[in-house]
Amino acid sequence: MAMTNNRRKCFICNKDKITYPCEGCLKNFCLMDLTKHRQILNEELHHIINDYDQFKQIFNEQKPSSHDLSLIDQINQWKINSINQIKQKAKDCIETVIKCSQTFLNDIEKRFNDINEQIKQFQRENEFNEINLNYLRNQLRKITEELNNPPKTSIEQDCQAFTNEISIIALEKKPKFNNWNQNAITVAGGNGYGENLNQLNCPVGIFIDKKKNIFIADCSNHRIVQWKYNTTEGQIIAGGNGKGNRMNQLNYPTDVIVDRQNHSIIVADWQNRRVVQWVNQNQQILIDNIDCGRLAIDKYGFLYVSDYKKNEVRRWKIEEYSEGTVVAGGNGKGDQLNQLNFPAYIFVDEDQSIYISDQNNNRVVKWRKDAKKGTIVAGGNGKGERLNQLSSPQGVIVDHFGQIYVADFCNHRIVRWREGKKEGEIIVGGNGKGNQSNQLNVPMGLSFDNEGNLYAADRDNHRIEKFEIIM
């Protein structure tokens, strides 16, 4: 709370005196009334501490719920009936129930420990105001509500097995409709287009690893660059030797993914019509003679490539890069549900369902595993800027709740669609084409980091933008 001498009317006594502003409530107080104001704040802090102590007592009294105990009883009865064949399965399931419950409680405990540390800091430093107190009060309220409404678990039976196998399903809570700060932070590039290490030239594809390092398909620089977390320039990890088709060169790369199994990077080398793998500056061609658009890799290590000329998506097994298998499209160019028209970005979920930004059809389609046709999950109402439309959609990603995020290219915005809904909602951008922190200029690739922050390849601004999540 900064204090500056200034004769103004005191908010309390309404007299012209030397007053001191409170940064929390933005009001001015004379010295006597400021002291009273501080006393009121101290009393409010004590109320929050009391609420915290009550919550701590409630938390410490938490025991496994009757629901959890009932599940364990059912598992034990199943174990007895199934004798020795499924004893190990029962043990695994019990551990899963306990782990689900303990993980939830551990998360709550960590959060109220964080609040405790903040309270101690406020008391120790005597530096707090209404904003700080409101924050503490809101945090206590949120975790109290979550403690009173823990996630539920249930049992799933499969009667087709040699015995009635069971597994534990931890049901997710209702989707959190997160919000993101509308003003982005530039985390790569943003220094005009160019080939210096602090510059980018039309970045289009991005991949974020667990350490928040950013791998960028720096398309018009014919290179892949890695920007490590919180650095001011990148480093070239593939290409960067001019445009060409030699093994150490790239020609307008459009996408990059990291294969965690062998610590390699895989690149869609667009104009060379090939997919190449780089491991420690050693290169090999995985797939040749393909009009590759974008790439994806699933949890089993299968590689997916969109082919914008054949209007299809193919999947390849690890180390088996011959013909591949068509898993979406492949029925000629068109707008029927079994067709695509210039497929661009792709995303593969945990069930191996494929989400495709069907660029020239101005829609996103979802193809379930082994499906013969897709379903429209975003757009599909012609090209436009209404909330039920898209305009040349590009990057597409899906969160754990099945919510679909699309880089709406020509509308300079990122939109979220919930599957089954008739229109989307603008998440960030949508403020016209521009280079301000709340604007985008033809966004392309999208990605989340492990905290839920949203990244966008802002192509014509030659930068990567990070929109921080608002919890």
Short mmCIF file of C-alpha atoms in Angstrom, two decimals:
data_model
loop_
_atom_site.label_atom_id
_atom_site.label_comp_id
_atom_site.label_asym_id
_atom_site.label_seq_id
_atom_site.Cartn_x
_atom_site.Cartn_y
_atom_site.Cartn_z
CA MET A 1 0.00 0.00 0.00
CA ALA A 2 1.93 3.03 -1.27
CA MET A 3 1.64 6.33 0.62
CA THR A 4 2.11 9.75 -1.01
CA ASN A 5 1.41 13.13 0.57
CA ASN A 6 -1.58 14.71 -1.08
CA ARG A 7 -4.34 16.92 0.27
CA ARG A 8 -7.65 15.34 -0.70
CA LYS A 9 -10.92 14.55 0.93
CA CYS A 10 -10.70 11.55 3.22
CA PHE A 11 -13.15 8.85 2.18
CA ILE A 12 -14.28 8.34 5.80
CA CYS A 13 -14.36 11.79 7.43
CA ASN A 14 -14.80 13.75 4.16
CA LYS A 15 -12.30 16.40 5.29
CA ASP A 16 -9.46 17.94 3.29
CA LYS A 17 -6.35 16.41 4.80
CA ILE A 18 -3.10 14.82 3.81
CA THR A 19 -4.38 11.47 2.58
CA TYR A 20 -2.87 8.11 1.74
CA PRO A 21 -4.23 5.93 -1.05
CA CYS A 22 -5.12 2.28 -0.51
CA GLU A 23 -4.12 0.24 -3.58
CA GLY A 24 -6.71 -2.38 -2.76
CA CYS A 25 -9.87 -0.28 -2.75
CA LEU A 26 -8.39 2.77 -4.58
CA LYS A 27 -9.73 5.16 -1.92
CA ASN A 28 -7.91 7.88 0.04
CA PHE A 29 -7.79 8.05 3.85
CA CYS A 30 -6.38 10.44 6.39
CA LEU A 31 -3.87 8.94 8.81
CA MET A 32 -6.42 8.30 11.56
CA ASP A 33 -8.97 6.71 9.25
CA LEU A 34 -6.25 4.76 7.44
CA THR A 35 -5.39 3.12 10.76
CA LYS A 36 -9.04 2.16 11.22
CA HIS A 37 -9.17 0.88 7.65
CA ARG A 38 -6.15 -1.33 8.33
CA GLN A 39 -7.83 -2.68 11.46
CA ILE A 40 -10.86 -3.67 9.38
CA LEU A 41 -8.61 -5.42 6.87
CA ASN A 42 -6.87 -7.27 9.70
CA GLU A 43 -10.23 -8.42 11.01
CA GLU A 44 -11.19 -9.70 7.56
CA LEU A 45 -7.90 -11.57 7.33
CA HIS A 46 -8.66 -13.22 10.69
CA HIS A 47 -12.08 -14.27 9.36
CA ILE A 48 -10.40 -15.90 6.36
CA ILE A 49 -7.91 -17.63 8.68
CA ASN A 50 -10.85 -18.97 10.71
CA ASP A 51 -12.51 -20.24 7.53
CA TYR A 52 -9.23 -21.86 6.55
CA ASP A 53 -8.91 -23.54 9.95
CA GLN A 54 -12.46 -24.88 9.68
CA PHE A 55 -11.74 -26.24 6.22
CA LYS A 56 -8.52 -27.86 7.45
CA GLN A 57 -10.43 -29.58 10.24
CA ILE A 58 -13.05 -30.85 7.77
CA PHE A 59 -10.35 -32.06 5.41
CA ASN A 60 -8.43 -33.86 8.16
CA GLU A 61 -11.63 -35.73 9.07
CA GLN A 62 -12.13 -36.97 5.52
CA LYS A 63 -12.30 -40.75 5.18
CA PRO A 64 -13.06 -43.00 2.24
CA SER A 65 -16.68 -42.47 1.27
CA SER A 66 -19.33 -45.13 1.62
CA HIS A 67 -19.42 -45.19 -2.15
CA ASP A 68 -15.73 -46.09 -2.33
CA LEU A 69 -16.11 -48.69 0.42
CA SER A 70 -19.05 -50.22 -1.43
CA LEU A 71 -16.95 -50.51 -4.57
CA ILE A 72 -14.19 -52.27 -2.66
CA ASP A 73 -16.73 -54.72 -1.17
CA GLN A 74 -18.03 -55.53 -4.65
CA ILE A 75 -14.52 -56.06 -5.92
CA ASN A 76 -13.70 -58.41 -3.02
CA GLN A 77 -16.90 -60.42 -3.59
CA TRP A 78 -16.07 -60.72 -7.28
CA LYS A 79 -12.59 -61.87 -6.34
CA ILE A 80 -13.98 -64.65 -4.12
CA ASN A 81 -16.42 -65.84 -6.81
CA SER A 82 -13.78 -65.89 -9.51
CA ILE A 83 -11.22 -67.66 -7.26
CA ASN A 84 -7.57 -67.56 -8.29
CA GLN A 85 -8.02 -66.55 -11.93
CA ILE A 86 -8.71 -62.92 -11.16
CA LYS A 87 -7.01 -62.22 -7.80
CA GLN A 88 -4.43 -60.01 -9.42
CA LYS A 89 -7.12 -58.12 -11.32
CA ALA A 90 -8.99 -57.42 -8.08
CA LYS A 91 -5.86 -56.10 -6.43
CA ASP A 92 -5.25 -53.75 -9.35
CA CYS A 93 -8.81 -52.44 -9.24
CA ILE A 94 -8.71 -51.75 -5.49
CA GLU A 95 -5.49 -49.82 -5.94
CA THR A 96 -7.13 -47.79 -8.70
CA VAL A 97 -10.08 -46.82 -6.47
CA ILE A 98 -7.79 -45.76 -3.66
CA LYS A 99 -5.48 -43.96 -6.06
CA CYS A 100 -8.36 -41.99 -7.59
CA SER A 101 -9.57 -40.90 -4.15
CA GLN A 102 -6.05 -40.17 -2.88
CA THR A 103 -5.11 -38.21 -5.97
CA PHE A 104 -8.16 -36.00 -5.44
CA LEU A 105 -7.36 -35.46 -1.74
CA ASN A 106 -3.67 -34.83 -2.49
CA ASP A 107 -4.65 -32.13 -4.95
CA ILE A 108 -6.94 -30.47 -2.40
CA GLU A 109 -4.24 -30.69 0.28
CA LYS A 110 -1.65 -29.10 -1.99
CA ARG A 111 -3.97 -26.23 -2.82
CA PHE A 112 -4.88 -25.39 0.75
CA ASN A 113 -1.18 -25.66 1.71
CA ASP A 114 -0.53 -23.01 -0.94
CA ILE A 115 -3.20 -20.82 0.64
CA ASN A 116 -1.63 -21.37 4.05
CA GLU A 117 1.74 -20.18 2.74
CA GLN A 118 0.16 -17.06 1.27
CA ILE A 119 -1.62 -16.28 4.55
CA LYS A 120 1.64 -16.67 6.44
CA GLN A 121 3.37 -14.37 3.98
CA PHE A 122 0.66 -11.71 4.37
CA GLN A 123 0.93 -11.93 8.15
CA ARG A 124 4.70 -11.87 8.09
CA GLU A 125 5.09 -8.98 5.66
CA ASN A 126 1.88 -7.13 6.61
CA GLU A 127 1.41 -6.32 2.92
CA PHE A 128 -2.09 -7.15 1.78
CA ASN A 129 -5.26 -5.43 0.62
CA GLU A 130 -8.83 -6.15 -0.45
CA ILE A 131 -7.69 -7.76 -3.69
CA ASN A 132 -5.51 -10.23 -1.80
CA LEU A 133 -8.28 -11.01 0.68
CA ASN A 134 -10.88 -11.53 -2.04
CA TYR A 135 -8.49 -13.89 -3.78
CA LEU A 136 -7.95 -15.95 -0.61
CA ARG A 137 -11.67 -16.04 0.11
CA ASN A 138 -12.50 -17.19 -3.44
CA GLN A 139 -9.82 -19.89 -3.36
CA LEU A 140 -11.15 -21.26 -0.07
CA ARG A 141 -14.68 -21.26 -1.44
CA LYS A 142 -13.64 -23.13 -4.60
CA ILE A 143 -11.74 -25.91 -2.90
CA THR A 144 -14.49 -26.28 -0.27
CA GLU A 145 -17.02 -26.80 -3.07
CA GLU A 146 -14.72 -29.33 -4.74
CA LEU A 147 -14.19 -31.22 -1.48
CA ASN A 148 -17.95 -31.46 -1.04
CA ASN A 149 -18.39 -32.68 -4.62
CA PRO A 150 -15.62 -35.23 -5.26
CA PRO A 151 -15.41 -37.15 -8.58
CA LYS A 152 -17.30 -40.44 -8.57
CA THR A 153 -16.06 -43.84 -9.65
CA SER A 154 -17.97 -46.83 -10.95
CA ILE A 155 -17.47 -50.39 -12.13
CA GLU A 156 -17.64 -51.48 -15.76
CA GLN A 157 -18.30 -55.17 -16.48
CA ASP A 158 -17.50 -57.12 -19.64
CA CYS A 159 -19.62 -60.28 -19.76
CA GLN A 160 -17.92 -61.54 -22.92
CA ALA A 161 -14.71 -62.46 -21.09
CA PHE A 162 -14.06 -65.91 -19.57
CA THR A 163 -15.26 -64.35 -16.35
CA ASN A 164 -17.00 -61.08 -15.60
CA GLU A 165 -13.96 -58.83 -15.72
CA ILE A 166 -14.25 -55.47 -14.02
CA SER A 167 -12.37 -52.20 -14.20
CA ILE A 168 -12.60 -48.92 -12.37
CA ILE A 169 -13.79 -45.86 -14.26
CA ALA A 170 -13.05 -42.49 -12.72
CA LEU A 171 -15.82 -40.32 -14.14
CA GLU A 172 -14.72 -36.85 -15.08
CA LYS A 173 -16.51 -33.87 -13.65
CA LYS A 174 -18.49 -31.73 -16.03
CA PRO A 175 -16.25 -29.95 -18.53
CA LYS A 176 -14.58 -26.83 -17.26
CA PHE A 177 -15.28 -24.13 -19.80
CA ASN A 178 -11.90 -22.47 -19.35
CA ASN A 179 -11.09 -18.96 -20.41
CA TRP A 180 -7.81 -17.52 -21.62
CA ASN A 181 -6.26 -14.10 -21.25
CA GLN A 182 -7.27 -12.13 -24.34
CA ASN A 183 -3.86 -10.47 -24.55
CA ALA A 184 -1.22 -12.95 -25.65
CA ILE A 185 2.45 -13.20 -24.76
CA THR A 186 4.81 -13.60 -27.70
CA VAL A 187 7.00 -16.59 -26.85
CA ALA A 188 8.84 -17.00 -30.17
CA GLY A 189 9.58 -14.59 -33.00
CA GLY A 190 7.72 -11.32 -33.03
CA ASN A 191 10.75 -9.43 -34.36
CA GLY A 192 9.58 -9.10 -37.94
CA TYR A 193 10.08 -11.74 -40.59
CA GLY A 194 13.66 -12.86 -41.17
CA GLU A 195 16.13 -15.68 -40.71
CA ASN A 196 17.94 -14.52 -37.58
CA LEU A 197 17.60 -16.81 -34.58
CA ASN A 198 15.22 -14.35 -32.89
CA GLN A 199 13.01 -14.23 -35.99
CA LEU A 200 10.57 -16.45 -37.85
CA ASN A 201 9.21 -16.37 -41.39
CA CYS A 202 5.66 -17.70 -41.72
CA PRO A 203 5.55 -20.26 -38.88
CA VAL A 204 2.76 -22.77 -39.50
CA GLY A 205 3.16 -25.95 -37.41
CA ILE A 206 4.01 -26.15 -33.70
CA PHE A 207 4.60 -28.86 -31.12
CA ILE A 208 4.91 -28.21 -27.35
CA ASP A 209 6.73 -30.78 -25.21
CA LYS A 210 6.34 -31.43 -21.48
CA LYS A 211 9.03 -28.86 -20.64
CA LYS A 212 7.17 -26.16 -22.62
CA ASN A 213 9.82 -26.15 -25.32
CA ILE A 214 8.31 -25.12 -28.66
CA PHE A 215 9.18 -26.89 -31.92
CA ILE A 216 8.27 -24.74 -34.93
CA ALA A 217 7.94 -25.47 -38.63
CA ASP A 218 9.50 -22.17 -39.78
CA CYS A 219 8.08 -22.62 -43.26
CA SER A 220 9.59 -19.84 -45.39
CA ASN A 221 12.99 -20.20 -43.69
CA HIS A 222 12.99 -23.91 -44.69
CA ARG A 223 13.92 -25.04 -41.20
CA ILE A 224 12.68 -26.44 -37.90
CA VAL A 225 13.61 -24.38 -34.85
CA GLN A 226 13.31 -25.17 -31.18
CA TRP A 227 12.63 -22.35 -28.73
CA LYS A 228 13.39 -23.54 -25.24
CA TYR A 229 11.15 -22.30 -22.44
CA ASN A 230 11.65 -18.63 -21.56
CA THR A 231 14.40 -17.96 -24.12
CA THR A 232 14.66 -15.03 -26.53
CA GLU A 233 15.86 -16.93 -29.57
CA GLY A 234 15.60 -20.37 -31.11
CA GLN A 235 18.05 -22.96 -32.32
CA ILE A 236 17.93 -24.77 -35.66
CA ILE A 237 17.40 -28.51 -35.25
CA ALA A 238 16.54 -29.46 -38.85
CA GLY A 239 17.13 -27.80 -42.20
CA GLY A 240 18.43 -24.27 -42.16
CA ASN A 241 20.74 -24.99 -45.10
CA GLY A 242 18.71 -23.15 -47.69
CA LYS A 243 15.79 -24.39 -49.77
CA GLY A 244 16.54 -27.70 -51.47
CA ASN A 245 16.03 -31.44 -51.62
CA ARG A 246 19.32 -32.65 -50.20
CA MET A 247 19.02 -34.73 -47.04
CA ASN A 248 20.17 -31.81 -44.88
CA GLN A 249 17.69 -29.42 -46.51
CA LEU A 250 13.97 -28.74 -46.34
CA ASN A 251 11.61 -27.08 -48.80
CA TYR A 252 8.75 -25.22 -47.09
CA PRO A 253 8.16 -27.57 -44.12
CA THR A 254 4.57 -27.34 -42.88
CA ASP A 255 4.49 -29.43 -39.70
CA VAL A 256 6.67 -31.02 -37.04
CA ILE A 257 6.01 -33.58 -34.31
CA VAL A 258 8.29 -35.10 -31.69
CA ASP A 259 8.36 -38.89 -31.40
CA ARG A 260 8.99 -39.42 -27.69
CA GLN A 261 9.77 -43.12 -28.19
CA ASN A 262 13.02 -42.49 -30.05
CA HIS A 263 13.54 -38.77 -29.33
CA SER A 264 13.36 -37.88 -33.01
CA ILE A 265 11.49 -35.19 -34.88
CA ILE A 266 9.31 -35.95 -37.88
CA VAL A 267 8.79 -33.24 -40.49
CA ALA A 268 6.25 -32.75 -43.28
CA ASP A 269 8.66 -31.55 -46.01
CA TRP A 270 5.87 -30.11 -48.15
CA GLN A 271 7.49 -29.02 -51.43
CA ASN A 272 9.86 -32.00 -51.44
CA ARG A 273 6.78 -34.26 -51.18
CA ARG A 274 8.24 -36.34 -48.39
CA VAL A 275 8.05 -37.01 -44.67
CA VAL A 276 11.51 -37.05 -43.10
CA GLN A 277 12.84 -38.05 -39.69
CA TRP A 278 15.73 -36.23 -38.00
CA VAL A 279 17.66 -37.85 -35.15
CA ASN A 280 20.65 -35.85 -33.91
CA GLN A 281 21.15 -34.26 -37.36
CA ASN A 282 20.93 -37.67 -39.06
CA GLN A 283 18.10 -37.83 -41.59
CA GLN A 284 16.07 -40.50 -43.28
CA ILE A 285 13.04 -40.38 -45.56
CA LEU A 286 10.09 -42.17 -43.97
CA ILE A 287 7.51 -41.58 -46.71
CA ASP A 288 8.27 -40.39 -50.25
CA ASN A 289 6.12 -39.15 -53.14
CA ILE A 290 3.33 -37.84 -50.92
CA ASP A 291 1.63 -34.45 -50.99
CA CYS A 292 1.92 -34.18 -47.24
CA GLY A 293 -0.02 -31.47 -45.49
CA ARG A 294 0.14 -32.06 -41.75
CA LEU A 295 1.15 -34.77 -39.27
CA ALA A 296 -0.09 -36.44 -36.10
CA ILE A 297 1.03 -39.33 -33.93
CA ASP A 298 -1.18 -41.34 -31.57
CA LYS A 299 -0.40 -42.93 -28.20
CA TYR A 300 0.52 -46.22 -29.90
CA GLY A 301 3.10 -44.55 -32.15
CA PHE A 302 1.07 -44.73 -35.39
CA LEU A 303 1.90 -41.87 -37.76
CA TYR A 304 -0.91 -40.00 -39.56
CA VAL A 305 -0.40 -37.79 -42.65
CA SER A 306 -2.96 -35.65 -44.48
CA ASP A 307 -2.62 -35.71 -48.27
CA TYR A 308 -4.20 -32.56 -49.67
CA LYS A 309 -4.15 -33.74 -53.31
CA LYS A 310 -5.58 -37.21 -52.75
CA ASN A 311 -7.98 -35.70 -50.19
CA GLU A 312 -7.28 -38.39 -47.62
CA VAL A 313 -5.54 -39.16 -44.34
CA ARG A 314 -3.30 -42.24 -44.13
CA ARG A 315 -1.89 -44.06 -41.14
CA TRP A 316 1.44 -45.91 -40.96
CA LYS A 317 2.72 -48.42 -38.42
CA ILE A 318 6.08 -47.84 -36.76
CA GLU A 319 8.93 -48.81 -39.11
CA GLU A 320 6.43 -49.91 -41.79
CA TYR A 321 6.34 -46.93 -44.14
CA SER A 322 5.19 -48.55 -47.38
CA GLU A 323 1.61 -47.92 -48.52
CA GLY A 324 -0.07 -47.07 -45.25
CA THR A 325 -3.81 -47.35 -44.62
CA VAL A 326 -6.46 -44.81 -45.60
CA VAL A 327 -8.31 -43.88 -42.39
CA ALA A 328 -10.29 -40.84 -43.62
CA GLY A 329 -11.43 -39.64 -47.04
CA GLY A 330 -9.93 -41.35 -50.06
CA ASN A 331 -13.17 -41.07 -52.05
CA GLY A 332 -12.22 -38.13 -54.23
CA LYS A 333 -12.62 -34.40 -53.65
CA GLY A 334 -16.06 -33.42 -52.43
CA ASP A 335 -18.28 -32.34 -49.55
CA GLN A 336 -20.03 -35.63 -48.80
CA LEU A 337 -19.43 -37.19 -45.37
CA ASN A 338 -17.10 -39.79 -46.89
CA GLN A 339 -15.09 -37.13 -48.74
CA LEU A 340 -12.63 -34.34 -47.99
CA ASN A 341 -11.59 -31.21 -49.87
CA PHE A 342 -8.01 -30.17 -49.10
CA PRO A 343 -7.52 -31.74 -45.64
CA ALA A 344 -5.08 -29.68 -43.60
CA TYR A 345 -4.35 -30.16 -39.88
CA ILE A 346 -5.20 -33.38 -38.04
CA PHE A 347 -5.57 -34.41 -34.40
CA VAL A 348 -5.88 -37.97 -33.05
CA ASP A 349 -7.52 -38.56 -29.66
CA GLU A 350 -7.15 -41.38 -27.12
CA ASP A 351 -9.69 -43.53 -29.00
CA GLN A 352 -7.84 -43.06 -32.32
CA SER A 353 -10.65 -40.88 -33.63
CA ILE A 354 -9.28 -38.40 -36.17
CA TYR A 355 -10.28 -34.72 -36.30
CA ILE A 356 -9.51 -33.06 -39.65
CA SER A 357 -9.68 -29.41 -40.64
CA ASP A 358 -11.39 -29.88 -44.01
CA GLN A 359 -10.13 -26.56 -45.35
CA ASN A 360 -12.04 -26.00 -48.59
CA ASN A 361 -15.25 -27.39 -47.10
CA ASN A 362 -14.92 -24.88 -44.24
CA ARG A 363 -15.56 -27.50 -41.60
CA VAL A 364 -13.93 -29.86 -39.12
CA VAL A 365 -14.86 -33.53 -39.47
CA LYS A 366 -14.39 -36.38 -37.02
CA TRP A 367 -13.70 -39.90 -38.27
CA ARG A 368 -13.99 -42.56 -35.60
CA LYS A 369 -11.62 -45.51 -35.80
CA ASP A 370 -12.52 -47.79 -38.75
CA ALA A 371 -15.41 -45.52 -39.78
CA LYS A 372 -16.39 -45.29 -43.46
CA LYS A 373 -17.48 -41.66 -43.17
CA GLY A 374 -17.02 -38.72 -40.87
CA THR A 375 -19.31 -36.44 -38.90
CA ILE A 376 -19.20 -32.65 -38.96
CA VAL A 377 -18.19 -31.34 -35.52
CA ALA A 378 -17.48 -27.67 -36.40
CA GLY A 379 -18.56 -25.41 -39.25
CA GLY A 380 -20.08 -26.97 -42.34
CA ASN A 381 -22.44 -24.05 -42.96
CA GLY A 382 -20.53 -22.40 -45.76
CA LYS A 383 -17.64 -19.98 -45.58
CA GLY A 384 -18.28 -17.02 -43.30
CA GLU A 385 -17.73 -15.31 -39.97
CA ARG A 386 -20.94 -16.22 -38.15
CA LEU A 387 -20.54 -18.40 -35.06
CA ASN A 388 -21.88 -21.42 -36.94
CA GLN A 389 -19.33 -20.93 -39.74
CA LEU A 390 -15.60 -21.24 -40.36
CA SER A 391 -13.40 -19.72 -43.03
CA SER A 392 -10.59 -21.99 -44.27
CA PRO A 393 -10.01 -23.68 -40.89
CA GLN A 394 -6.45 -24.72 -40.05
CA GLY A 395 -5.08 -25.95 -36.71
CA VAL A 396 -7.36 -28.25 -34.71
CA ILE A 397 -6.87 -29.70 -31.22
CA VAL A 398 -9.22 -31.41 -28.77
CA ASP A 399 -9.14 -31.24 -24.96
CA HIS A 400 -9.85 -34.03 -22.45
CA PHE A 401 -13.55 -33.17 -22.46
CA GLY A 402 -13.90 -33.56 -26.22
CA GLN A 403 -14.13 -29.81 -26.84
CA ILE A 404 -12.72 -28.85 -30.23
CA TYR A 405 -10.49 -25.81 -30.79
CA VAL A 406 -10.05 -24.49 -34.33
CA ALA A 407 -7.75 -21.88 -35.85
CA ASP A 408 -10.32 -19.99 -37.94
CA PHE A 409 -7.78 -18.83 -40.53
CA CYS A 410 -9.51 -16.07 -42.51
CA ASN A 411 -11.49 -14.85 -39.50
CA HIS A 412 -8.28 -14.34 -37.47
CA ARG A 413 -9.65 -16.05 -34.37
CA ILE A 414 -9.58 -19.27 -32.34
CA VAL A 415 -13.00 -20.81 -31.74
CA ARG A 416 -14.19 -23.63 -29.49
CA TRP A 417 -16.91 -26.05 -30.52
CA ARG A 418 -18.58 -28.54 -28.22
CA GLU A 419 -19.46 -31.69 -30.14
CA GLY A 420 -23.15 -31.72 -31.01
CA LYS A 421 -23.54 -27.93 -30.76
CA LYS A 422 -24.70 -25.90 -33.75
CA GLU A 423 -22.24 -23.06 -33.28
CA GLY A 424 -18.91 -22.29 -31.66
CA GLU A 425 -17.64 -19.54 -29.41
CA ILE A 426 -14.69 -17.21 -29.87
CA ILE A 427 -11.91 -18.05 -27.40
CA VAL A 428 -9.23 -15.53 -28.43
CA GLY A 429 -8.75 -13.16 -31.35
CA GLY A 430 -11.74 -12.11 -33.41
CA ASN A 431 -10.70 -8.46 -33.15
CA GLY A 432 -9.82 -8.06 -36.80
CA LYS A 433 -6.54 -8.81 -38.55
CA GLY A 434 -3.63 -7.12 -36.80
CA ASN A 435 -0.48 -7.45 -34.73
CA GLN A 436 -1.71 -6.25 -31.34
CA SER A 437 -1.59 -8.67 -28.41
CA ASN A 438 -5.35 -9.31 -28.71
CA GLN A 439 -5.21 -9.83 -32.48
CA LEU A 440 -4.09 -12.55 -34.88
CA ASN A 441 -3.11 -12.51 -38.53
CA VAL A 442 -4.07 -15.81 -40.20
CA PRO A 443 -3.52 -18.26 -37.30
CA MET A 444 -2.34 -21.75 -38.24
CA GLY A 445 -1.08 -24.46 -35.84
CA LEU A 446 -2.48 -24.80 -32.30
CA SER A 447 -1.26 -26.57 -29.18
CA PHE A 448 -1.79 -26.73 -25.42
CA ASP A 449 0.97 -27.10 -22.85
CA ASN A 450 0.54 -29.29 -19.77
CA GLU A 451 -0.97 -26.38 -17.81
CA GLY A 452 -3.68 -25.68 -20.39
CA ASN A 453 -2.11 -22.53 -21.86
CA LEU A 454 -3.05 -22.12 -25.51
CA TYR A 455 -0.42 -21.53 -28.22
CA ALA A 456 -1.06 -20.33 -31.78
CA ALA A 457 1.25 -20.04 -34.78
CA ASP A 458 0.42 -16.48 -35.85
CA ARG A 459 1.68 -16.92 -39.40
CA ASP A 460 1.66 -13.47 -40.98
CA ASN A 461 2.81 -11.81 -37.75
CA HIS A 462 5.77 -14.23 -37.78
CA ARG A 463 5.38 -15.14 -34.13
CA ILE A 464 4.09 -17.77 -31.72
CA GLU A 465 1.48 -16.44 -29.29
CA LYS A 466 0.75 -17.87 -25.85
CA PHE A 467 -2.66 -17.20 -24.30
CA GLU A 468 -2.44 -17.91 -20.59
CA ILE A 469 -5.28 -19.88 -19.05
CA ILE A 470 -7.50 -18.16 -16.47
CA MET A 471 -8.38 -20.74 -13.82
#
